[in-house]
Tab-separated table of C-alpha atoms in Angstrom:
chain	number	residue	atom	x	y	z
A	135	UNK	CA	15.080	279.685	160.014
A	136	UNK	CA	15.833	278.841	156.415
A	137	UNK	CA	18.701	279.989	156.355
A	138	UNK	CA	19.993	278.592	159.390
A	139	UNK	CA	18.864	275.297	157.705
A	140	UNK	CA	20.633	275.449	154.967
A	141	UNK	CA	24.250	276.275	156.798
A	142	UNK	CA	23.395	273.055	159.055
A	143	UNK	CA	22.904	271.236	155.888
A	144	UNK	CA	25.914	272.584	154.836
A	145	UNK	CA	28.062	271.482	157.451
A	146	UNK	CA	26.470	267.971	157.747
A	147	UNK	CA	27.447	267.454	154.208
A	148	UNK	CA	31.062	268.685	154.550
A	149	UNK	CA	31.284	266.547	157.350
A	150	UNK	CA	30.057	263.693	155.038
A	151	UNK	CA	31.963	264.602	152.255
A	152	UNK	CA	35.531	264.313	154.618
A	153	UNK	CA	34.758	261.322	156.129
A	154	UNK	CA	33.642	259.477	152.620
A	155	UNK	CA	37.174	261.552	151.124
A	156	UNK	CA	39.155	259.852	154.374
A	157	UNK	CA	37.779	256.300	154.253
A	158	UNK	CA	38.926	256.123	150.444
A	159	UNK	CA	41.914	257.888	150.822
A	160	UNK	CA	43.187	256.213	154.044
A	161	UNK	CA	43.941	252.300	154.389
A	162	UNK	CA	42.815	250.941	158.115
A	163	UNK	CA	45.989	250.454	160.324
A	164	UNK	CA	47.072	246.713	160.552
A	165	UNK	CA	47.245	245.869	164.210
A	166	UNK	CA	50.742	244.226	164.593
A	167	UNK	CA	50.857	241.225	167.348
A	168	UNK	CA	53.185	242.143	170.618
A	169	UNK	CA	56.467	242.100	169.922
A	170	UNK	CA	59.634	242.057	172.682
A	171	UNK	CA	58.763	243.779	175.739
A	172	UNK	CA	55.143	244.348	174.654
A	173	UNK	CA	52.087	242.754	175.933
A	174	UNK	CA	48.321	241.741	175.879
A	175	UNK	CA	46.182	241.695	179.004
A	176	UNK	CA	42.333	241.179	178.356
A	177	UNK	CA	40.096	243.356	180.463
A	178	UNK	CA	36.427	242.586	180.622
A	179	UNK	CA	36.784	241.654	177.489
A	180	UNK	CA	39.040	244.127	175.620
A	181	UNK	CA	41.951	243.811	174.939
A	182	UNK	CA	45.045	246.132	176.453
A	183	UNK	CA	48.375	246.355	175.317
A	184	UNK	CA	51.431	247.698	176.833
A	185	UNK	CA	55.097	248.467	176.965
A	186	UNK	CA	56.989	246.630	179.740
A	187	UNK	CA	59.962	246.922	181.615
A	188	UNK	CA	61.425	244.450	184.416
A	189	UNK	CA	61.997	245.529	187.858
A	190	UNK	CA	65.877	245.546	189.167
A	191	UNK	CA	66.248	242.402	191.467
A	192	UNK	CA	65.723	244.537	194.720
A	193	UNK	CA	63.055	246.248	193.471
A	194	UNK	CA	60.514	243.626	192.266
A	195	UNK	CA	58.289	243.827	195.991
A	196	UNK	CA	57.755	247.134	194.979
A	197	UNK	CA	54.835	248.607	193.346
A	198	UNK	CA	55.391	248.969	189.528
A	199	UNK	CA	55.075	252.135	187.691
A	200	UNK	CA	52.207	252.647	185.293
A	201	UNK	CA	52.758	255.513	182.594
A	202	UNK	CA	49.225	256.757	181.160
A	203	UNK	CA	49.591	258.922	177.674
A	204	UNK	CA	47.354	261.422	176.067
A	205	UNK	CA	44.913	262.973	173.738
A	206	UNK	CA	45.698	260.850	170.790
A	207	UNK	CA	48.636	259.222	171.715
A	208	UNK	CA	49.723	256.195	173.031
A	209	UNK	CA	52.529	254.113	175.092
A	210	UNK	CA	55.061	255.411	172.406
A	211	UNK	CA	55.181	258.361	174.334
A	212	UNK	CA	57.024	257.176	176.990
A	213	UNK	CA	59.563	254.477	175.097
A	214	UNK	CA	62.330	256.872	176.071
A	215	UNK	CA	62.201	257.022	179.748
A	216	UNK	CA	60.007	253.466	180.268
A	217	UNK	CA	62.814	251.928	182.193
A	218	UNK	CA	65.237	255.404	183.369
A	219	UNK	CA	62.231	256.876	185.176
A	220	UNK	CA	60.973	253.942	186.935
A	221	UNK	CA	63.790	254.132	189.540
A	222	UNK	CA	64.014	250.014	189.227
A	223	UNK	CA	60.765	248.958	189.336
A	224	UNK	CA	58.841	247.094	187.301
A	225	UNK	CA	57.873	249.897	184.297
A	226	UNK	CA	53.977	249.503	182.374
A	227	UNK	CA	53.084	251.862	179.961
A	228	UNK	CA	49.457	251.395	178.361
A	229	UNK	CA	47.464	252.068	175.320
A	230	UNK	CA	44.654	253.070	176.887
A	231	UNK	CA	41.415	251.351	175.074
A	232	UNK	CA	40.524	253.138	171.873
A	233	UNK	CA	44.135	254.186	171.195
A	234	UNK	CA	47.482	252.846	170.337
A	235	UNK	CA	47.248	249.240	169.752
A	236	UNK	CA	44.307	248.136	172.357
A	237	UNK	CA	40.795	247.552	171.153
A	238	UNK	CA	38.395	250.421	170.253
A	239	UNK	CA	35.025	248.515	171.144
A	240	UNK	CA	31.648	250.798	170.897
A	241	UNK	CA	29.679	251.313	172.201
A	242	UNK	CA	32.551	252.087	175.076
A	243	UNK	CA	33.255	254.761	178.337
A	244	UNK	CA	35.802	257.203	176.359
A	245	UNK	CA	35.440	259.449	178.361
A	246	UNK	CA	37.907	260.745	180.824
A	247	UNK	CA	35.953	259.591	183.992
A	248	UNK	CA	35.145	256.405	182.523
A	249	UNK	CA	39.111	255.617	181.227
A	250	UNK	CA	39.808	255.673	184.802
A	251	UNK	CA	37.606	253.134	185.821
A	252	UNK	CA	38.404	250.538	182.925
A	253	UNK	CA	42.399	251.404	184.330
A	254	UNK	CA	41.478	250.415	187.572
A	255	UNK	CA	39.643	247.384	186.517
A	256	UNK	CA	43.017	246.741	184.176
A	257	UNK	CA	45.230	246.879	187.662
A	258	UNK	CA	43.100	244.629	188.859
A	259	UNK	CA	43.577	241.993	186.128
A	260	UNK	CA	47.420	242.430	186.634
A	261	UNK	CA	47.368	241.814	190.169
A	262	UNK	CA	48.370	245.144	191.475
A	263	UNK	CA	47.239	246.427	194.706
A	264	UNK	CA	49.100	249.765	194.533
A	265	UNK	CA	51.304	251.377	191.605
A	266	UNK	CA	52.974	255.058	191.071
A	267	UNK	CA	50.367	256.268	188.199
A	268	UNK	CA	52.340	258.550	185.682
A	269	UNK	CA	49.930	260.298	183.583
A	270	UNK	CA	50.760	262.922	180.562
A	271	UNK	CA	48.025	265.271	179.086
A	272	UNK	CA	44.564	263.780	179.135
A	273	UNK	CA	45.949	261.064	180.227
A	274	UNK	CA	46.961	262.968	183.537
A	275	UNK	CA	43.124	263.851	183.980
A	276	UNK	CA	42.619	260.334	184.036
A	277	UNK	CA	45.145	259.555	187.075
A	278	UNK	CA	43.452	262.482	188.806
A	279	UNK	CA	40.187	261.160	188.987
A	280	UNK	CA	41.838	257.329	190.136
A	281	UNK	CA	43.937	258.739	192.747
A	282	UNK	CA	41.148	261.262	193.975
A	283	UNK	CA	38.676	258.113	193.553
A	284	UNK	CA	40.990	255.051	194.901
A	285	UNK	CA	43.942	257.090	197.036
A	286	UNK	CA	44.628	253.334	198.568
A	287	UNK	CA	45.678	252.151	195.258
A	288	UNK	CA	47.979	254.754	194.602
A	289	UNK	CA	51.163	254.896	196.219
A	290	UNK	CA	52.457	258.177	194.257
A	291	UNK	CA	51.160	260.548	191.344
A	292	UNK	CA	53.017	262.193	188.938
A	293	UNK	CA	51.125	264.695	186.868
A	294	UNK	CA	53.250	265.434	183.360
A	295	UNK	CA	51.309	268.697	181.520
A	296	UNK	CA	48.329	267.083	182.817
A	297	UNK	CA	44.700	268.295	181.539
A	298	UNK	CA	43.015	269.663	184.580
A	299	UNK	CA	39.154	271.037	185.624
A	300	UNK	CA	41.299	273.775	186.405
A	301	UNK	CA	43.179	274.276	182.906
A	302	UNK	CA	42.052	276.914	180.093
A	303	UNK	CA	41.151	275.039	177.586
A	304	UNK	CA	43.032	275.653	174.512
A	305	UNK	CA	40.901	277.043	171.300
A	306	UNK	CA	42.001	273.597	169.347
A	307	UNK	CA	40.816	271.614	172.212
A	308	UNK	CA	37.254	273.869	172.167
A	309	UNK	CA	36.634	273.017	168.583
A	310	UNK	CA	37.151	269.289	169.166
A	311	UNK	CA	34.334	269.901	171.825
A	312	UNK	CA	32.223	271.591	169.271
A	313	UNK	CA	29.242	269.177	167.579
A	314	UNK	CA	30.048	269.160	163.733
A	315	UNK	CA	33.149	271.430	163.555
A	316	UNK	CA	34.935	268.515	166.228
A	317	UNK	CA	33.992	265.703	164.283
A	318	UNK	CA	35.206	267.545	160.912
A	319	UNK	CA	37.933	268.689	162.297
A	320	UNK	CA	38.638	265.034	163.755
A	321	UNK	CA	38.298	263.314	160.367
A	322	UNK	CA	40.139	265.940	158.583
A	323	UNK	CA	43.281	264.673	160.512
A	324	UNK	CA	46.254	263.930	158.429
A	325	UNK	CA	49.805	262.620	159.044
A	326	UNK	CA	50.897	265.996	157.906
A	327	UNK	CA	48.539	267.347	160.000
A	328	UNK	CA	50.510	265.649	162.804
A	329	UNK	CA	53.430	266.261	162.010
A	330	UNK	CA	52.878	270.209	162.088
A	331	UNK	CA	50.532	269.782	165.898
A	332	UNK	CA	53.899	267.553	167.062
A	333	UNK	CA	55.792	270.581	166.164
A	334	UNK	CA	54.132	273.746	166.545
A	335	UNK	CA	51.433	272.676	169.643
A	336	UNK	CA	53.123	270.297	171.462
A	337	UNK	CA	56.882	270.715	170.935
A	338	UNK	CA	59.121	273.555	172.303
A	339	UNK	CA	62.169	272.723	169.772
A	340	UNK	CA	60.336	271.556	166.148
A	341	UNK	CA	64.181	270.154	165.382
A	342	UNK	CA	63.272	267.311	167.968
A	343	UNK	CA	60.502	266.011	165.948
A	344	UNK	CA	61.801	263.012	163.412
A	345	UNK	CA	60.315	261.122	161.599
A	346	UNK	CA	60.235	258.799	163.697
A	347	UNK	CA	58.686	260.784	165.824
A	348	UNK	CA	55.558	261.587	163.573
A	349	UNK	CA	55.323	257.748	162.789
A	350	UNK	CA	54.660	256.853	166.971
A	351	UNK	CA	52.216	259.297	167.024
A	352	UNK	CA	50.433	258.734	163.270
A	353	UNK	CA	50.520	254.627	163.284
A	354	UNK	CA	47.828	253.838	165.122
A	355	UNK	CA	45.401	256.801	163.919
A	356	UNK	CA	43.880	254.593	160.901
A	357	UNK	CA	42.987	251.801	163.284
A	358	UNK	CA	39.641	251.797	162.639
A	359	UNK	CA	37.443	253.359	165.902
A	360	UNK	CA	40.387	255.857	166.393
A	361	UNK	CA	38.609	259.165	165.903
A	362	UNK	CA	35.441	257.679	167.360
A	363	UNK	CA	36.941	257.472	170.750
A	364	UNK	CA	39.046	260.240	171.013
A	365	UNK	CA	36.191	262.872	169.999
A	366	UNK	CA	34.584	261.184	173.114
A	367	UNK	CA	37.781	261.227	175.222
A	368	UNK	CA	37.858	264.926	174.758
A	369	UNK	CA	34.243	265.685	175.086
A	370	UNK	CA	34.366	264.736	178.356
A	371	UNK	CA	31.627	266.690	180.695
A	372	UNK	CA	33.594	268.759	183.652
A	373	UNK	CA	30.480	268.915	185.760
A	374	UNK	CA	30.884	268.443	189.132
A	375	UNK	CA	34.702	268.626	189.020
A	376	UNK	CA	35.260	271.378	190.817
A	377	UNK	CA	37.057	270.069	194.083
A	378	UNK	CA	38.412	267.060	192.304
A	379	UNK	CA	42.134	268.001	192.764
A	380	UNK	CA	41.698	269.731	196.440
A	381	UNK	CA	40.536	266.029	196.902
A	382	UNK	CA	43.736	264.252	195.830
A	383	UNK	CA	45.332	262.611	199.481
A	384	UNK	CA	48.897	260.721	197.543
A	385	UNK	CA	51.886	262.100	197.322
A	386	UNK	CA	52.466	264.162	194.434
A	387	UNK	CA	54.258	265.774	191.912
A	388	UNK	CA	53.871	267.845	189.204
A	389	UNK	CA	56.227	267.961	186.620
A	390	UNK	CA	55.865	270.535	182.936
A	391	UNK	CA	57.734	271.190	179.930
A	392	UNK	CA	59.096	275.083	180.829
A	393	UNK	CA	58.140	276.770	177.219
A	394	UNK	CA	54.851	274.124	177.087
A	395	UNK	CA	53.057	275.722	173.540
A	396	UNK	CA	49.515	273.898	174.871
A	397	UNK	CA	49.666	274.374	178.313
A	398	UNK	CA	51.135	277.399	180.256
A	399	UNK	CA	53.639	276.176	182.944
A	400	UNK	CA	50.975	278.922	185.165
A	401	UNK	CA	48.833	275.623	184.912
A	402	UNK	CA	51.108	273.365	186.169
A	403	UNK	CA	51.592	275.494	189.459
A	404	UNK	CA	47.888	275.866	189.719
A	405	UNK	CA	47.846	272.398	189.604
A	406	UNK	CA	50.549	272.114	192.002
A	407	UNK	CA	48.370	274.648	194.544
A	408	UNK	CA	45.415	272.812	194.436
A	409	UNK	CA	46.594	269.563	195.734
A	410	UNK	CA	47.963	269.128	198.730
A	411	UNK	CA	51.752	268.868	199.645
A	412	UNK	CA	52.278	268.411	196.114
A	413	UNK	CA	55.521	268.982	194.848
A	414	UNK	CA	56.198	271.158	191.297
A	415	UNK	CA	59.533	271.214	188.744
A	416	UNK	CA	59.808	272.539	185.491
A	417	UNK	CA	62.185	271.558	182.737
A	418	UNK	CA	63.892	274.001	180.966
A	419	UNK	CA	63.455	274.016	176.871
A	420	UNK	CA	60.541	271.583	177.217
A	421	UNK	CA	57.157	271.512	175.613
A	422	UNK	CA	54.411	269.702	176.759
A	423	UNK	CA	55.839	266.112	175.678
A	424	UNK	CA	58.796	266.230	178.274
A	425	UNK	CA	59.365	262.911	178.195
A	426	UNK	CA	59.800	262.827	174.667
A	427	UNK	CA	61.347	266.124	174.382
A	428	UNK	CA	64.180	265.962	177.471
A	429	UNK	CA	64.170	262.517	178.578
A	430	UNK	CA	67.247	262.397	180.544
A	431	UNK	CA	65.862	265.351	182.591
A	432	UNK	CA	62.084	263.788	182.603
A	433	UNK	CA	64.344	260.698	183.853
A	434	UNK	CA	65.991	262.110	186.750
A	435	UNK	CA	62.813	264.518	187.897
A	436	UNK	CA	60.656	261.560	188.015
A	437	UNK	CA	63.236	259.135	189.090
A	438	UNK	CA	64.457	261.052	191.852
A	439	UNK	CA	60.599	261.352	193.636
A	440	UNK	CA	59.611	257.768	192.839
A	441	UNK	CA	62.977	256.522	195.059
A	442	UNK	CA	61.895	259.348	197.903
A	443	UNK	CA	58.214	257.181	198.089
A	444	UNK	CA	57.678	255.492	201.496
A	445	UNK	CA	59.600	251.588	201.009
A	446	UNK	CA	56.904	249.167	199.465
A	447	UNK	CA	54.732	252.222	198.546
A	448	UNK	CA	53.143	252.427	201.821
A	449	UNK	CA	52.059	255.537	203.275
């Protein structure tokens, strides 16, 4: 028992140590206001913001596209292919709250389950009685449990090297999950750090990752409440999730990154199995950031099945 003490001691105190070593080291992200095509929308108090793209003249009926990022990230992700993919219509991509450059209030509903209820309270506040939901990673969970929750809101779901109740969840991923070793390993995050998970976990080609790159994903990391919120994103409890995807009723279509490092394209098809009539594509030399990695191909994939959707969305 002594023993067992002491190495709990131990880690409490490392865990101590790195986040006393991080808050001295590391100056809190400034939040910049919205600039050009960016926005604020204030949900039940919090504040969202976004990445926006007009709808083409004869699209603007039509329900707009909403692009949901991942683990981490934020609407950077999907700068490349905001307008290209949308097929015309009017193009959102969100920070979801407690990343990118929305608030990170606490205490706050991180977790996967509860993300998708704060985004449909946020199409709510825009006015939106359908959209095509768009959702990478984690972020794909998230549009999962909308579209298996609200199918009537939904008038198409595309699933980009979505997390899944079905997926193996990679060792990284079961550390972050782990009480003490998460939350060091959480704190412990670098931009260096980044810049080597950009390239050797999520990336199929490392040359693809710039600078540039590294900065989209590292910016809004200080922000303080960053780490907070994603430990609980990904710490989300699976119970009960069983049938969630056999329960999806939207159209559908899965789309991975061929040579995904994270997640086998074997999980995409599973994916694709589980719900019905769902449709499944991979891209060739693709990791599991597609649109970041091929965007012209991302474009045309996702493009090409938002046009095929019923006119005005309905089923």
């Amino acid at each position: 028992m002594g023993c067992l003490l002491r190495v709990v001691a131990c880690a409490i105190l490392l865990l101590a140590l790195a986040i006393g070593a991080r808050r001295l080291l590391e100056s809190p992200a400034r939040t910049e206001p919205p600039r050009g095509l960016e926005r604020e929308t204030i949900v039940d108090g919090v504040r969202w913001r976004s990445r926006e793209a007009a709808a083409d003249p004869g699209s603007a009926a039509r329900p707009p596209v909403v692009y949901v990022h991942g683990f981490l990230s934020s609407s950077a992700t999907w700068k490349g292919v905001l307008a290209s993919a949308a097929a015309g219509r009017e193009a959102v991509a969100v920070d979801l709250p407690g990343a990118g450059f929305s608030d990170r209030p606490w205490p706050f509903d991180y977790t996967v389950f509860g993300q998708a209820q704060h985004l449909i309270r946020y199409l709510d506040a825009r006015g939106w009685p359908r959209v095509v939901l768009v959702g990478n990673s984690l972020g794909g969970a998230v549009c999962e449990v909308v579209a298996a929750a609200r199918p009537e809101r939904i008038s198409g779901l595309v699933l980009v090297d979505a997390a899944s109740p079905r997926m193996r969840i990679p060792i990284g991923f079961r550390l972050l999950r782990t009480p003490v070793l998460g939350d060091l390993q959480i704190e412990l995050l670098t931009r260096p750090v980044m810049a080597f998970a950009l390239k050797r976990r999520l990336y199929a080609n490392p040359a693809r990752v710039t600078e540039q790159t590294v900065d989209d994903w590292w910016d809004p990391v200080p922000v303080p409440g960053t780490r907070r919120a994603a430990i609980a994103s990904v710490r989300t409890s699976l119970s009960g999730t069983d049938r969630l995807l056999e329960s999806i009723r939207v159209p559908t279509f899965v789309l991975w990154g061929k040579d995904d490092p994270l997640l086998d394209v074997s999980e995409g098809l599973s994916i694709a199995s589980a719900i019905p009539g769902a449709r499944f594509a991979a891209i060739p030399g693709a990791g599991h950031l597609p649109q970041e990695e091929s965007p012209g191909a991302f474009s045309r994939e996702v493009s090409a099945f938002v046009r095929g959707l019923p006119e005005g969305g309905d089923p």
